mmCIF file of C-alpha atoms and ligand atoms in Angstrom:
data_model
loop_
_atom_site.group_PDB
_atom_site.id
_atom_site.type_symbol
_atom_site.label_atom_id
_atom_site.label_comp_id
_atom_site.label_asym_id
_atom_site.label_seq_id
_atom_site.Cartn_x
_atom_site.Cartn_y
_atom_site.Cartn_z
ATOM 1 C CA MET F 1281 -0.030 0.029 -0.023
ATOM 2 C CA VAL F 1282 1.169 3.484 -0.656
ATOM 3 C CA ILE F 1283 2.489 5.268 2.342
ATOM 4 C CA VAL F 1284 1.717 9.049 2.947
ATOM 5 C CA THR F 1285 4.187 10.540 5.416
ATOM 6 C CA LEU F 1286 3.138 13.703 7.210
ATOM 7 C CA ASN F 1287 5.431 16.595 7.957
ATOM 8 C CA LYS F 1288 7.176 16.523 11.315
ATOM 9 C CA ARG F 1289 5.074 19.265 12.709
ATOM 10 C CA ILE F 1290 1.493 18.436 11.993
ATOM 11 C CA ALA F 1291 -1.637 20.251 12.907
ATOM 12 C CA PRO F 1292 -3.371 19.274 16.120
ATOM 13 C CA ARG F 1293 -6.453 18.913 14.021
ATOM 14 C CA ILE F 1294 -5.181 15.597 12.651
ATOM 15 C CA VAL F 1295 -4.061 14.271 16.047
ATOM 16 C CA ASN F 1296 -7.444 15.236 17.519
ATOM 17 C CA GLY F 1297 -9.403 13.125 15.091
ATOM 18 C CA HIS F 1298 -10.073 15.481 12.035
ATOM 19 C CA PRO F 1299 -10.066 13.194 8.928
ATOM 20 C CA TRP F 1300 -8.717 15.721 6.446
ATOM 21 C CA ILE F 1301 -5.069 15.919 5.458
ATOM 22 C CA PHE F 1302 -4.202 18.978 3.285
ATOM 23 C CA ALA F 1303 -1.607 18.641 0.498
ATOM 24 C CA ASN F 1304 0.757 21.104 2.294
ATOM 25 C CA GLU F 1305 0.793 18.791 5.310
ATOM 26 C CA VAL F 1306 2.334 15.903 3.438
ATOM 27 C CA ASN F 1307 6.101 15.300 3.456
ATOM 28 C CA ASN F 1308 6.322 12.560 0.978
ATOM 29 C CA ILE F 1309 4.352 9.903 -0.838
ATOM 30 C CA GLN F 1310 6.000 6.457 -1.290
ATOM 31 C CA GLY F 1311 4.748 4.457 -4.183
ATOM 32 C CA ASP F 1312 2.534 5.171 -7.208
ATOM 33 C CA CYS F 1313 -1.064 6.018 -6.599
ATOM 34 C CA ALA F 1314 -4.066 7.196 -8.508
ATOM 35 C CA ALA F 1315 -6.957 9.293 -7.304
ATOM 36 C CA GLY F 1316 -9.251 7.175 -5.196
ATOM 37 C CA ASP F 1317 -6.628 4.677 -3.979
ATOM 38 C CA THR F 1318 -6.538 3.602 -0.390
ATOM 39 C CA VAL F 1319 -3.324 4.791 1.348
ATOM 40 C CA GLU F 1320 -1.827 4.469 4.797
ATOM 41 C CA VAL F 1321 -0.897 7.737 6.544
ATOM 42 C CA GLN F 1322 1.992 7.848 8.926
ATOM 43 C CA THR F 1323 3.685 10.410 11.059
ATOM 44 C CA HIS F 1324 7.301 11.539 10.122
ATOM 45 C CA ASP F 1325 8.574 8.837 12.621
ATOM 46 C CA LYS F 1326 6.463 6.055 10.898
ATOM 47 C CA LYS F 1327 3.774 5.890 13.404
ATOM 48 C CA PHE F 1328 0.453 4.704 11.957
ATOM 49 C CA VAL F 1329 -2.209 7.506 11.736
ATOM 50 C CA GLY F 1330 -4.924 5.868 9.657
ATOM 51 C CA LEU F 1331 -6.139 4.541 6.380
ATOM 52 C CA GLY F 1332 -7.855 6.804 3.828
ATOM 53 C CA TYR F 1333 -8.371 7.624 0.133
ATOM 54 C CA ILE F 1334 -6.109 9.986 -1.780
ATOM 55 C CA ASN F 1335 -6.745 12.428 -4.477
ATOM 56 C CA PRO F 1336 -3.536 14.216 -5.659
ATOM 57 C CA GLN F 1337 -5.682 16.699 -7.507
ATOM 58 C CA SER F 1338 -7.440 17.969 -4.458
ATOM 59 C CA GLN F 1339 -6.265 20.482 -1.741
ATOM 60 C CA ILE F 1340 -7.587 17.817 0.739
ATOM 61 C CA ILE F 1341 -5.182 15.125 -0.436
ATOM 62 C CA VAL F 1342 -6.248 12.428 1.883
ATOM 63 C CA ARG F 1343 -9.430 11.874 3.882
ATOM 64 C CA LEU F 1344 -9.119 9.243 6.543
ATOM 65 C CA LEU F 1345 -11.736 6.495 6.707
ATOM 66 C CA THR F 1346 -10.331 4.694 9.826
ATOM 67 C CA ARG F 1347 -7.673 4.984 12.493
ATOM 68 C CA THR F 1348 -7.797 1.211 13.179
ATOM 69 C CA LYS F 1349 -4.782 -0.458 11.563
ATOM 70 C CA ASN F 1350 -6.506 -3.820 11.100
ATOM 71 C CA ASP F 1351 -9.447 -2.380 9.039
ATOM 72 C CA VAL F 1352 -9.606 -3.371 5.504
ATOM 73 C CA ILE F 1353 -11.134 -0.769 3.125
ATOM 74 C CA ASN F 1354 -13.490 -2.908 1.061
ATOM 75 C CA GLU F 1355 -17.237 -3.233 0.300
ATOM 76 C CA ALA F 1356 -17.794 -4.848 3.759
ATOM 77 C CA PHE F 1357 -16.247 -1.935 5.452
ATOM 78 C CA PHE F 1358 -18.681 0.525 3.793
ATOM 79 C CA LYS F 1359 -21.599 -1.741 4.522
ATOM 80 C CA GLN F 1360 -20.700 -1.860 8.192
ATOM 81 C CA ARG F 1361 -20.286 1.864 8.373
ATOM 82 C CA ILE F 1362 -23.750 2.368 6.894
ATOM 83 C CA GLU F 1363 -25.221 -0.197 9.310
ATOM 84 C CA LYS F 1364 -23.606 1.583 12.201
ATOM 85 C CA ALA F 1365 -25.000 4.963 11.069
ATOM 86 C CA TRP F 1366 -28.513 3.430 10.710
ATOM 87 C CA ARG F 1367 -28.390 1.865 14.136
ATOM 88 C CA TYR F 1368 -27.499 5.195 15.543
ATOM 89 C CA ARG F 1369 -30.356 6.941 13.891
ATOM 90 C CA GLN F 1370 -32.792 4.170 15.085
ATOM 91 C CA GLN F 1371 -31.479 4.552 18.514
ATOM 92 C CA LEU F 1372 -32.356 8.272 18.418
ATOM 93 C CA GLY F 1373 -35.941 7.389 17.299
ATOM 94 C CA TYR F 1374 -35.693 7.832 13.594
ATOM 95 C CA THR F 1375 -37.832 5.427 11.531
ATOM 96 C CA GLU F 1376 -38.726 6.818 8.180
ATOM 97 C CA ASN F 1377 -36.805 9.826 7.068
ATOM 98 C CA CYS F 1378 -33.407 10.897 8.174
ATOM 99 C CA ARG F 1379 -30.046 11.889 7.028
ATOM 100 C CA LEU F 1380 -28.568 8.384 7.081
ATOM 101 C CA ILE F 1381 -24.945 9.450 6.434
ATOM 102 C CA PHE F 1382 -23.657 12.887 7.434
ATOM 103 C CA GLY F 1383 -20.128 12.628 5.952
ATOM 104 C CA GLU F 1384 -17.362 13.094 8.370
ATOM 105 C CA ALA F 1385 -19.735 12.728 11.337
ATOM 106 C CA ASP F 1386 -20.381 9.188 10.381
ATOM 107 C CA GLU F 1387 -16.764 8.426 9.502
ATOM 108 C CA LEU F 1388 -17.510 8.428 5.783
ATOM 109 C CA PRO F 1389 -15.915 11.696 4.642
ATOM 110 C CA ALA F 1390 -17.648 13.430 1.672
ATOM 111 C CA LEU F 1391 -20.672 11.017 1.677
ATOM 112 C CA ILE F 1392 -24.221 12.280 2.122
ATOM 113 C CA VAL F 1393 -27.168 9.889 2.045
ATOM 114 C CA ASP F 1394 -30.672 11.043 2.821
ATOM 115 C CA LYS F 1395 -33.305 8.488 3.527
ATOM 116 C CA PHE F 1396 -36.838 9.373 2.556
ATOM 117 C CA ASN F 1397 -38.658 6.325 3.710
ATOM 118 C CA ASP F 1398 -38.087 3.792 1.009
ATOM 119 C CA TYR F 1399 -36.165 6.198 -1.250
ATOM 120 C CA PHE F 1400 -32.369 7.215 -0.874
ATOM 121 C CA VAL F 1401 -30.665 10.231 -2.225
ATOM 122 C CA LEU F 1402 -26.981 10.281 -2.172
ATOM 123 C CA GLN F 1403 -24.006 12.639 -2.910
ATOM 124 C CA THR F 1404 -20.512 11.477 -3.277
ATOM 125 C CA LEU F 1405 -18.537 14.595 -2.994
ATOM 126 C CA SER F 1406 -14.931 13.441 -3.265
ATOM 127 C CA PHE F 1407 -13.079 11.305 -5.783
ATOM 128 C CA GLY F 1408 -12.483 8.536 -3.132
ATOM 129 C CA MET F 1409 -16.267 8.349 -2.261
ATOM 130 C CA GLU F 1410 -17.101 8.277 -5.967
ATOM 131 C CA VAL F 1411 -14.872 5.246 -6.328
ATOM 132 C CA TRP F 1412 -16.932 3.466 -3.550
ATOM 133 C CA LYS F 1413 -20.329 4.493 -4.970
ATOM 134 C CA PRO F 1414 -21.186 0.957 -6.294
ATOM 135 C CA ALA F 1415 -20.306 -0.463 -2.923
ATOM 136 C CA ILE F 1416 -22.488 2.087 -1.139
ATOM 137 C CA VAL F 1417 -25.332 1.429 -3.478
ATOM 138 C CA LYS F 1418 -24.946 -2.376 -3.071
ATOM 139 C CA ALA F 1419 -24.968 -1.903 0.805
ATOM 140 C CA ILE F 1420 -28.044 0.373 0.719
ATOM 141 C CA ASN F 1421 -29.821 -2.379 -1.381
ATOM 142 C CA GLU F 1422 -28.829 -5.063 1.025
ATOM 143 C CA ILE F 1423 -29.679 -3.298 4.295
ATOM 144 C CA PHE F 1424 -32.913 -1.524 3.188
ATOM 145 C CA SER F 1425 -34.311 -3.165 -0.021
ATOM 146 C CA PRO F 1426 -35.232 0.366 -1.111
ATOM 147 C CA LYS F 1427 -37.760 1.319 -3.779
ATOM 148 C CA GLY F 1428 -35.274 3.645 -5.350
ATOM 149 C CA ILE F 1429 -31.803 5.257 -5.127
ATOM 150 C CA TYR F 1430 -30.973 8.571 -6.893
ATOM 151 C CA GLU F 1431 -27.699 10.573 -7.000
ATOM 152 C CA ARG F 1432 -27.766 14.389 -6.618
ATOM 153 C CA ASN F 1433 -24.172 14.890 -7.548
ATOM 154 C CA ASP F 1434 -25.039 18.094 -9.439
ATOM 155 C CA VAL F 1435 -22.977 20.147 -6.966
ATOM 156 C CA PRO F 1436 -20.001 22.448 -7.715
ATOM 157 C CA VAL F 1437 -17.730 21.101 -4.940
ATOM 158 C CA ARG F 1438 -17.266 17.949 -7.105
ATOM 159 C CA GLU F 1439 -15.243 20.014 -9.470
ATOM 160 C CA LEU F 1440 -12.588 20.675 -6.892
ATOM 161 C CA GLU F 1441 -12.053 16.952 -6.848
ATOM 162 C CA GLY F 1442 -11.973 16.672 -10.643
ATOM 163 C CA LEU F 1443 -15.367 15.107 -10.824
ATOM 164 C CA PRO F 1444 -18.309 15.991 -13.073
ATOM 165 C CA GLN F 1445 -21.582 17.361 -11.969
ATOM 166 C CA ILE F 1446 -24.197 14.685 -12.617
ATOM 167 C CA LYS F 1447 -27.503 13.390 -11.376
ATOM 168 C CA GLY F 1448 -29.635 10.242 -12.137
ATOM 169 C CA PHE F 1449 -30.801 6.860 -10.933
ATOM 170 C CA LEU F 1450 -28.606 4.400 -9.209
ATOM 171 C CA SER F 1451 -31.552 2.006 -9.258
ATOM 172 C CA GLU F 1452 -34.290 1.154 -11.562
ATOM 173 C CA PRO F 1453 -35.932 4.432 -12.563
ATOM 174 C CA PHE F 1454 -38.775 5.473 -10.258
ATOM 175 C CA ASN F 1455 -41.184 8.445 -9.882
ATOM 176 C CA THR F 1456 -38.979 11.031 -8.317
ATOM 177 C CA GLN F 1457 -41.916 13.047 -6.943
ATOM 178 C CA ILE F 1458 -42.533 11.531 -3.541
ATOM 179 C CA ILE F 1459 -44.408 12.481 -0.383
ATOM 180 C CA ILE F 1460 -42.750 12.169 2.978
ATOM 181 C CA GLU F 1461 -44.299 12.704 6.547
ATOM 182 C CA GLU F 1462 -42.822 15.034 9.139
ATOM 183 C CA ASN F 1463 -44.253 16.003 12.472
ATOM 184 C CA GLY F 1464 -47.690 14.628 11.370
ATOM 185 C CA LEU F 1465 -47.654 16.737 8.208
ATOM 186 C CA LYS F 1466 -47.148 15.714 4.597
ATOM 187 C CA PHE F 1467 -44.635 17.225 2.136
ATOM 188 C CA HIS F 1468 -43.988 16.755 -1.553
ATOM 189 C CA VAL F 1469 -40.325 16.177 -2.163
ATOM 190 C CA ASP F 1470 -38.860 16.512 -5.685
ATOM 191 C CA ILE F 1471 -35.897 14.328 -5.529
ATOM 192 C CA GLU F 1472 -34.787 15.114 -8.989
ATOM 193 C CA ASN F 1473 -35.103 18.773 -9.291
ATOM 194 C CA GLY F 1474 -35.515 20.057 -5.692
ATOM 195 C CA GLN F 1475 -32.707 21.899 -3.905
ATOM 196 C CA LYS F 1476 -29.830 19.878 -2.602
ATOM 197 C CA THR F 1477 -31.291 16.395 -1.991
ATOM 198 C CA GLY F 1478 -34.821 17.592 -2.366
ATOM 199 C CA TYR F 1479 -35.700 18.411 1.364
ATOM 200 C CA PHE F 1480 -33.949 20.028 4.270
ATOM 201 C CA LEU F 1481 -34.226 17.236 6.960
ATOM 202 C CA ASP F 1482 -31.968 19.152 9.232
ATOM 203 C CA GLN F 1483 -34.753 21.601 10.416
ATOM 204 C CA ARG F 1484 -37.181 18.895 11.467
ATOM 205 C CA ASP F 1485 -37.076 19.640 15.194
ATOM 206 C CA ASN F 1486 -36.764 23.387 14.711
ATOM 207 C CA ARG F 1487 -40.036 23.368 12.724
ATOM 208 C CA ARG F 1488 -41.648 21.830 15.763
ATOM 209 C CA ALA F 1489 -40.086 24.492 17.983
ATOM 210 C CA ILE F 1490 -42.500 27.121 16.624
ATOM 211 C CA GLN F 1491 -45.627 25.288 17.853
ATOM 212 C CA HIS F 1492 -46.658 27.651 20.637
ATOM 213 C CA ILE F 1493 -45.619 31.017 19.427
ATOM 214 C CA VAL F 1494 -47.609 30.940 16.172
ATOM 215 C CA LYS F 1495 -51.004 30.435 17.809
ATOM 216 C CA ASN F 1496 -53.397 32.987 16.339
ATOM 217 C CA ALA F 1497 -50.411 34.773 14.808
ATOM 218 C CA ASP F 1498 -49.931 36.636 11.610
ATOM 219 C CA VAL F 1499 -46.753 34.985 10.342
ATOM 220 C CA LEU F 1500 -44.236 36.026 7.677
ATOM 221 C CA GLY F 1501 -41.718 33.560 6.453
ATOM 222 C CA ALA F 1502 -38.896 34.390 4.183
ATOM 223 C CA PHE F 1503 -36.724 31.899 2.195
ATOM 224 C CA THR F 1504 -39.554 29.359 2.543
ATOM 225 C CA TYR F 1505 -38.417 26.756 -0.047
ATOM 226 C CA THR F 1506 -41.316 24.294 -0.133
ATOM 227 C CA GLY F 1507 -43.159 26.032 2.659
ATOM 228 C CA THR F 1508 -42.226 23.651 5.448
ATOM 229 C CA PHE F 1509 -41.973 26.111 8.393
ATOM 230 C CA GLU F 1510 -45.008 27.997 7.129
ATOM 231 C CA ILE F 1511 -47.150 24.938 6.809
ATOM 232 C CA HIS F 1512 -46.071 23.940 10.374
ATOM 233 C CA ALA F 1513 -47.166 27.466 11.501
ATOM 234 C CA ALA F 1514 -50.606 27.133 9.785
ATOM 235 C CA HIS F 1515 -51.023 23.643 11.316
ATOM 236 C CA TYR F 1516 -50.144 24.969 14.726
ATOM 237 C CA GLY F 1517 -52.926 27.498 14.643
ATOM 238 C CA ALA F 1518 -51.507 30.673 12.872
ATOM 239 C CA LYS F 1519 -54.139 33.100 11.767
ATOM 240 C CA SER F 1520 -52.413 33.870 8.570
ATOM 241 C CA VAL F 1521 -49.090 32.880 6.931
ATOM 242 C CA LEU F 1522 -47.247 34.374 4.087
ATOM 243 C CA GLY F 1523 -44.242 32.615 2.664
ATOM 244 C CA LEU F 1524 -41.622 34.168 0.344
ATOM 245 C CA ASP F 1525 -39.115 32.484 -1.920
ATOM 246 C CA ILE F 1526 -37.281 33.607 -5.097
ATOM 247 C CA SER F 1527 -37.755 30.156 -6.701
ATOM 248 C CA GLU F 1528 -41.084 29.906 -8.716
ATOM 249 C CA GLN F 1529 -40.581 26.100 -8.551
ATOM 250 C CA ALA F 1530 -40.279 26.098 -4.779
ATOM 251 C CA VAL F 1531 -43.381 28.362 -4.304
ATOM 252 C CA ALA F 1532 -45.374 25.977 -6.618
ATOM 253 C CA LYS F 1533 -44.427 23.148 -4.332
ATOM 254 C CA ALA F 1534 -45.150 25.184 -1.341
ATOM 255 C CA ASN F 1535 -48.644 25.717 -2.524
ATOM 256 C CA GLU F 1536 -49.049 22.060 -3.330
ATOM 257 C CA ASN F 1537 -47.861 21.242 0.168
ATOM 258 C CA ALA F 1538 -50.295 23.639 1.799
ATOM 259 C CA ALA F 1539 -53.114 21.919 -0.157
ATOM 260 C CA LEU F 1540 -51.908 18.511 0.621
ATOM 261 C CA ASN F 1541 -52.332 19.329 4.301
ATOM 262 C CA GLY F 1542 -55.673 21.222 3.735
ATOM 263 C CA LEU F 1543 -54.074 24.465 4.876
ATOM 264 C CA GLN F 1544 -54.226 26.421 1.660
ATOM 265 C CA HIS F 1545 -56.773 28.923 3.109
ATOM 266 C CA ILE F 1546 -54.052 29.925 5.786
ATOM 267 C CA ALA F 1547 -50.605 29.431 4.173
ATOM 268 C CA LYS F 1548 -50.021 31.615 1.004
ATOM 269 C CA PHE F 1549 -46.855 31.879 -0.917
ATOM 270 C CA GLU F 1550 -45.204 34.421 -3.297
ATOM 271 C CA ALA F 1551 -42.370 34.081 -5.573
ATOM 272 C CA VAL F 1552 -40.306 37.235 -4.905
ATOM 273 C CA ASN F 1553 -36.806 38.412 -3.888
ATOM 274 C CA ALA F 1554 -37.078 38.383 -0.063
ATOM 275 C CA PHE F 1555 -34.312 40.873 0.361
ATOM 276 C CA ASP F 1556 -36.134 43.463 -1.613
ATOM 277 C CA VAL F 1557 -39.660 42.646 -0.230
ATOM 278 C CA LEU F 1558 -38.521 42.723 3.402
ATOM 279 C CA LYS F 1559 -37.034 46.172 2.808
ATOM 280 C CA THR F 1560 -40.253 47.440 1.138
ATOM 281 C CA MET F 1561 -42.381 46.013 3.892
ATOM 282 C CA VAL F 1562 -40.317 47.818 6.528
ATOM 283 C CA LYS F 1563 -40.863 51.025 4.679
ATOM 284 C CA GLU F 1564 -44.613 50.452 4.334
ATOM 285 C CA GLY F 1565 -44.785 49.896 8.060
ATOM 286 C CA LYS F 1566 -46.103 46.205 7.843
ATOM 287 C CA LYS F 1567 -46.193 44.255 11.007
ATOM 288 C CA TYR F 1568 -46.275 40.668 11.966
ATOM 289 C CA ASP F 1569 -46.569 38.592 15.232
ATOM 290 C CA VAL F 1570 -43.952 36.122 14.010
ATOM 291 C CA VAL F 1571 -41.147 36.625 11.441
ATOM 292 C CA MET F 1572 -39.211 33.504 10.197
ATOM 293 C CA LEU F 1573 -36.009 33.726 8.253
ATOM 294 C CA ASP F 1574 -34.071 30.846 6.779
ATOM 295 C CA PRO F 1575 -31.799 32.127 4.076
ATOM 296 C CA PRO F 1576 -29.397 30.052 2.009
ATOM 297 C CA ALA F 1577 -25.731 29.904 3.042
ATOM 298 C CA PHE F 1578 -24.290 33.330 2.558
ATOM 299 C CA THR F 1579 -20.729 32.232 1.866
ATOM 300 C CA LYS F 1580 -18.679 29.074 1.381
ATOM 301 C CA SER F 1581 -15.358 30.814 1.531
ATOM 302 C CA ARG F 1582 -13.395 32.483 4.399
ATOM 303 C CA GLU F 1583 -12.686 35.550 2.379
ATOM 304 C CA THR F 1584 -16.343 36.573 2.382
ATOM 305 C CA ILE F 1585 -17.378 35.791 5.989
ATOM 306 C CA GLN F 1586 -17.577 39.405 6.955
ATOM 307 C CA LYS F 1587 -19.959 39.977 4.051
ATOM 308 C CA ALA F 1588 -22.043 37.030 5.181
ATOM 309 C CA ILE F 1589 -22.254 38.482 8.778
ATOM 310 C CA THR F 1590 -23.325 41.844 7.328
ATOM 311 C CA GLY F 1591 -25.967 39.995 5.313
ATOM 312 C CA TYR F 1592 -27.342 38.285 8.508
ATOM 313 C CA LYS F 1593 -27.303 41.499 10.459
ATOM 314 C CA GLU F 1594 -29.292 43.211 7.686
ATOM 315 C CA ILE F 1595 -32.038 40.690 7.212
ATOM 316 C CA ASN F 1596 -32.467 40.113 10.908
ATOM 317 C CA LEU F 1597 -32.640 43.867 11.469
ATOM 318 C CA ARG F 1598 -35.451 43.948 8.955
ATOM 319 C CA GLY F 1599 -37.025 40.967 10.489
ATOM 320 C CA MET F 1600 -37.137 42.730 13.943
ATOM 321 C CA LYS F 1601 -38.558 45.907 12.388
ATOM 322 C CA LEU F 1602 -41.467 43.950 10.896
ATOM 323 C CA LEU F 1603 -42.495 42.608 14.315
ATOM 324 C CA LYS F 1604 -45.129 44.016 16.522
ATOM 325 C CA ASN F 1605 -43.990 44.789 20.071
ATOM 326 C CA GLY F 1606 -43.540 41.484 21.755
ATOM 327 C CA GLY F 1607 -43.533 39.454 18.526
ATOM 328 C CA PHE F 1608 -41.132 36.584 17.863
ATOM 329 C CA LEU F 1609 -38.241 36.318 15.455
ATOM 330 C CA VAL F 1610 -37.407 32.789 14.264
ATOM 331 C CA THR F 1611 -34.069 33.002 12.581
ATOM 332 C CA SER F 1612 -31.801 30.422 11.072
ATOM 333 C CA SER F 1613 -28.244 30.343 9.610
ATOM 334 C CA CYS F 1614 -26.815 27.347 7.801
ATOM 335 C CA THR F 1615 -23.444 29.029 6.951
ATOM 336 C CA ASN F 1616 -20.899 26.756 8.614
ATOM 337 C CA LEU F 1617 -18.247 29.479 8.414
ATOM 338 C CA VAL F 1618 -20.346 31.609 10.742
ATOM 339 C CA PRO F 1619 -19.997 29.883 14.216
ATOM 340 C CA PRO F 1620 -22.946 29.952 16.736
ATOM 341 C CA ASP F 1621 -21.365 32.626 19.015
ATOM 342 C CA VAL F 1622 -20.720 34.961 15.947
ATOM 343 C CA PHE F 1623 -24.306 34.460 14.886
ATOM 344 C CA LEU F 1624 -25.654 35.347 18.306
ATOM 345 C CA GLN F 1625 -23.488 38.479 18.343
ATOM 346 C CA THR F 1626 -24.853 39.460 15.001
ATOM 347 C CA ILE F 1627 -28.433 39.226 16.234
ATOM 348 C CA GLU F 1628 -27.434 41.198 19.212
ATOM 349 C CA LEU F 1629 -25.984 43.976 17.001
ATOM 350 C CA ALA F 1630 -29.158 43.923 14.864
ATOM 351 C CA ALA F 1631 -31.290 44.403 17.937
ATOM 352 C CA LYS F 1632 -29.150 47.230 19.072
ATOM 353 C CA ASP F 1633 -29.516 49.052 15.697
ATOM 354 C CA ALA F 1634 -33.253 48.303 15.655
ATOM 355 C CA LYS F 1635 -33.543 49.691 19.274
ATOM 356 C CA LYS F 1636 -35.125 46.415 20.451
ATOM 357 C CA LYS F 1637 -34.712 44.298 23.534
ATOM 358 C CA ILE F 1638 -34.488 40.540 22.862
ATOM 359 C CA ARG F 1639 -35.378 37.643 25.089
ATOM 360 C CA GLN F 1640 -34.263 34.179 24.070
ATOM 361 C CA VAL F 1641 -36.926 31.456 23.688
ATOM 362 C CA THR F 1642 -34.639 28.821 22.425
ATOM 363 C CA PHE F 1643 -31.277 28.335 20.560
ATOM 364 C CA GLN F 1644 -30.869 25.065 18.711
ATOM 365 C CA ALA F 1645 -28.747 23.315 16.097
ATOM 366 C CA GLN F 1646 -29.671 20.830 13.421
ATOM 367 C CA ALA F 1647 -31.619 17.663 14.229
ATOM 368 C CA SER F 1648 -29.559 14.846 15.750
ATOM 369 C CA ASP F 1649 -29.488 12.804 12.475
ATOM 370 C CA HIS F 1650 -26.799 15.399 11.488
ATOM 371 C CA PRO F 1651 -24.458 14.621 14.481
ATOM 372 C CA ILE F 1652 -22.207 17.343 15.686
ATOM 373 C CA ILE F 1653 -18.649 15.946 16.201
ATOM 374 C CA TRP F 1654 -16.718 17.931 18.755
ATOM 375 C CA GLY F 1655 -13.513 19.135 17.089
ATOM 376 C CA LEU F 1656 -15.067 18.860 13.691
ATOM 377 C CA ASP F 1657 -16.355 22.439 13.384
ATOM 378 C CA ASN F 1658 -18.038 22.166 10.155
ATOM 379 C CA THR F 1659 -20.411 19.603 11.523
ATOM 380 C CA ASN F 1660 -21.817 22.305 13.866
ATOM 381 C CA TYR F 1661 -23.365 24.345 11.010
ATOM 382 C CA LEU F 1662 -26.995 25.174 11.743
ATOM 383 C CA LYS F 1663 -27.989 27.862 14.026
ATOM 384 C CA PHE F 1664 -31.676 28.245 14.863
ATOM 385 C CA LEU F 1665 -32.727 31.009 17.295
ATOM 386 C CA ILE F 1666 -36.143 32.133 18.514
ATOM 387 C CA VAL F 1667 -36.253 35.429 20.320
ATOM 388 C CA GLU F 1668 -39.030 37.605 21.657
ATOM 389 C CA VAL F 1669 -38.521 41.092 20.501
ATOM 390 C CA THR F 1670 -39.776 44.175 22.377
ATOM 391 C CA ASP F 1671 -39.382 47.863 21.969
ATOM 392 C CA ARG F 1672 -36.688 49.548 24.090
HETATM 393 N N1 LIG U 504 -36.919 27.091 5.091
HETATM 394 C C1 LIG U 504 -36.700 25.958 4.101
HETATM 395 C C2 LIG U 504 -35.238 26.092 3.516
HETATM 396 C C3 LIG U 504 -34.855 27.203 2.900
HETATM 397 S S1 LIG U 504 -33.481 27.162 1.836
HETATM 398 C C4 LIG U 504 -36.965 24.646 4.636
HETATM 399 O O1 LIG U 504 -36.882 24.483 5.853
HETATM 400 O O2 LIG U 504 -37.307 23.697 3.916
HETATM 401 C C5 LIG U 504 -33.147 28.744 1.313
HETATM 402 C C6 LIG U 504 -34.238 29.141 0.287
HETATM 403 O O3 LIG U 504 -33.960 30.602 0.012
HETATM 404 C C7 LIG U 504 -34.264 28.534 -0.978
HETATM 405 O O4 LIG U 504 -35.463 27.921 -1.286
HETATM 406 C C8 LIG U 504 -33.894 29.600 -2.100
HETATM 407 O O5 LIG U 504 -34.726 29.405 -3.247
HETATM 408 C C9 LIG U 504 -34.348 30.798 -1.280
HETATM 409 N N2 LIG U 504 -33.737 32.071 -1.723
HETATM 410 C C10 LIG U 504 -32.451 32.341 -2.135
HETATM 411 N N3 LIG U 504 -32.301 33.606 -2.382
HETATM 412 C C11 LIG U 504 -33.494 34.226 -2.140
HETATM 413 C C12 LIG U 504 -33.959 35.569 -2.301
HETATM 414 N N4 LIG U 504 -33.143 36.621 -2.619
HETATM 415 N N5 LIG U 504 -35.284 35.794 -1.922
HETATM 416 C C13 LIG U 504 -36.076 34.854 -1.567
HETATM 417 N N6 LIG U 504 -35.671 33.560 -1.463
HETATM 418 C C14 LIG U 504 -34.401 33.271 -1.794
#
């Protein structure tokens, strides 16, 4: 096996369990290797670090799959890892829908698998994982006997690994318009053309967290996607709900979802640019009891973090201005480069500028099928905050 030897001084990150090894952390590579090959990583003094897959073309040259020397990286290895991840989800109470594999958090770096009951959507986001895709599909077939498997590898990060953007069936073709259940409600999921894998499973528990504050409320939701938060609000007794999203396709699905749950008389949706509309609404003096914000990630690169923070401040400031005195702001951030403490500080600054006092109702992360691994910062990515907002 090819041996990858690390520099003498290695980042504590690697020692502490982080599976990524950057190209500039490697001292030398002994033997010929091709992208996707399994390699053994050693310290400068020949101590075993782990086994992983290599991609000389990627900045993340090796991603470790195991730190157990006797492990063999083969089909059975992937099956065991998937079984382990499923056992963990079941232990936490998941039965139908869940993120089955959350990449690094399940010791399967760069692999995402979402389980929508009998349907599976996967993403192999590195060359090494792409090589093992047939083994992963085989394991899913053996463990779950699914009705269908689909790949949503139409994501730009694949290009950093020298992989094309593709999507398609990994099973016999099936109808990719499915319906899932969440918190007692039903939602259409478009596996083929929806965003990411089709549905944002990570907000499941957070959607439930709005239950009491939306009762009899006039609710505004921006960045609604297929209307999940808004339909929860209607279900939990809101008087009126307006959801905004820039995507016509998402809004069409949101309307279908409202009808599917018999809530179309309460939950309405509009295809608009939320940044513009929030601004206009503030100018017009519109007021709501609850404002919900769940924008897309504002940045994926360190260079533009400050811009992302400014973006969060701005929309949250607007959200607060749109609230009646004593209303509730429900605000999310999925940008993993904006850590939880920075997000909270940003909300604090927005409140200061808006001359509002805030009282925290709850501060949560993503649902537990997206485990947070301590020391793996990018697994702690979703911030979800509810605050009561009052005039100062
Ligand atoms: N709340 C949703 C997820 C939202 S994802 C859920 O829980 O399912 C972010 C959404 O913001 C996407 O649907 C995207 O279409 C939308 N979006 C992006 N830019 C926007 C803009 N300028 N105005 C309104 N919506 C926008």
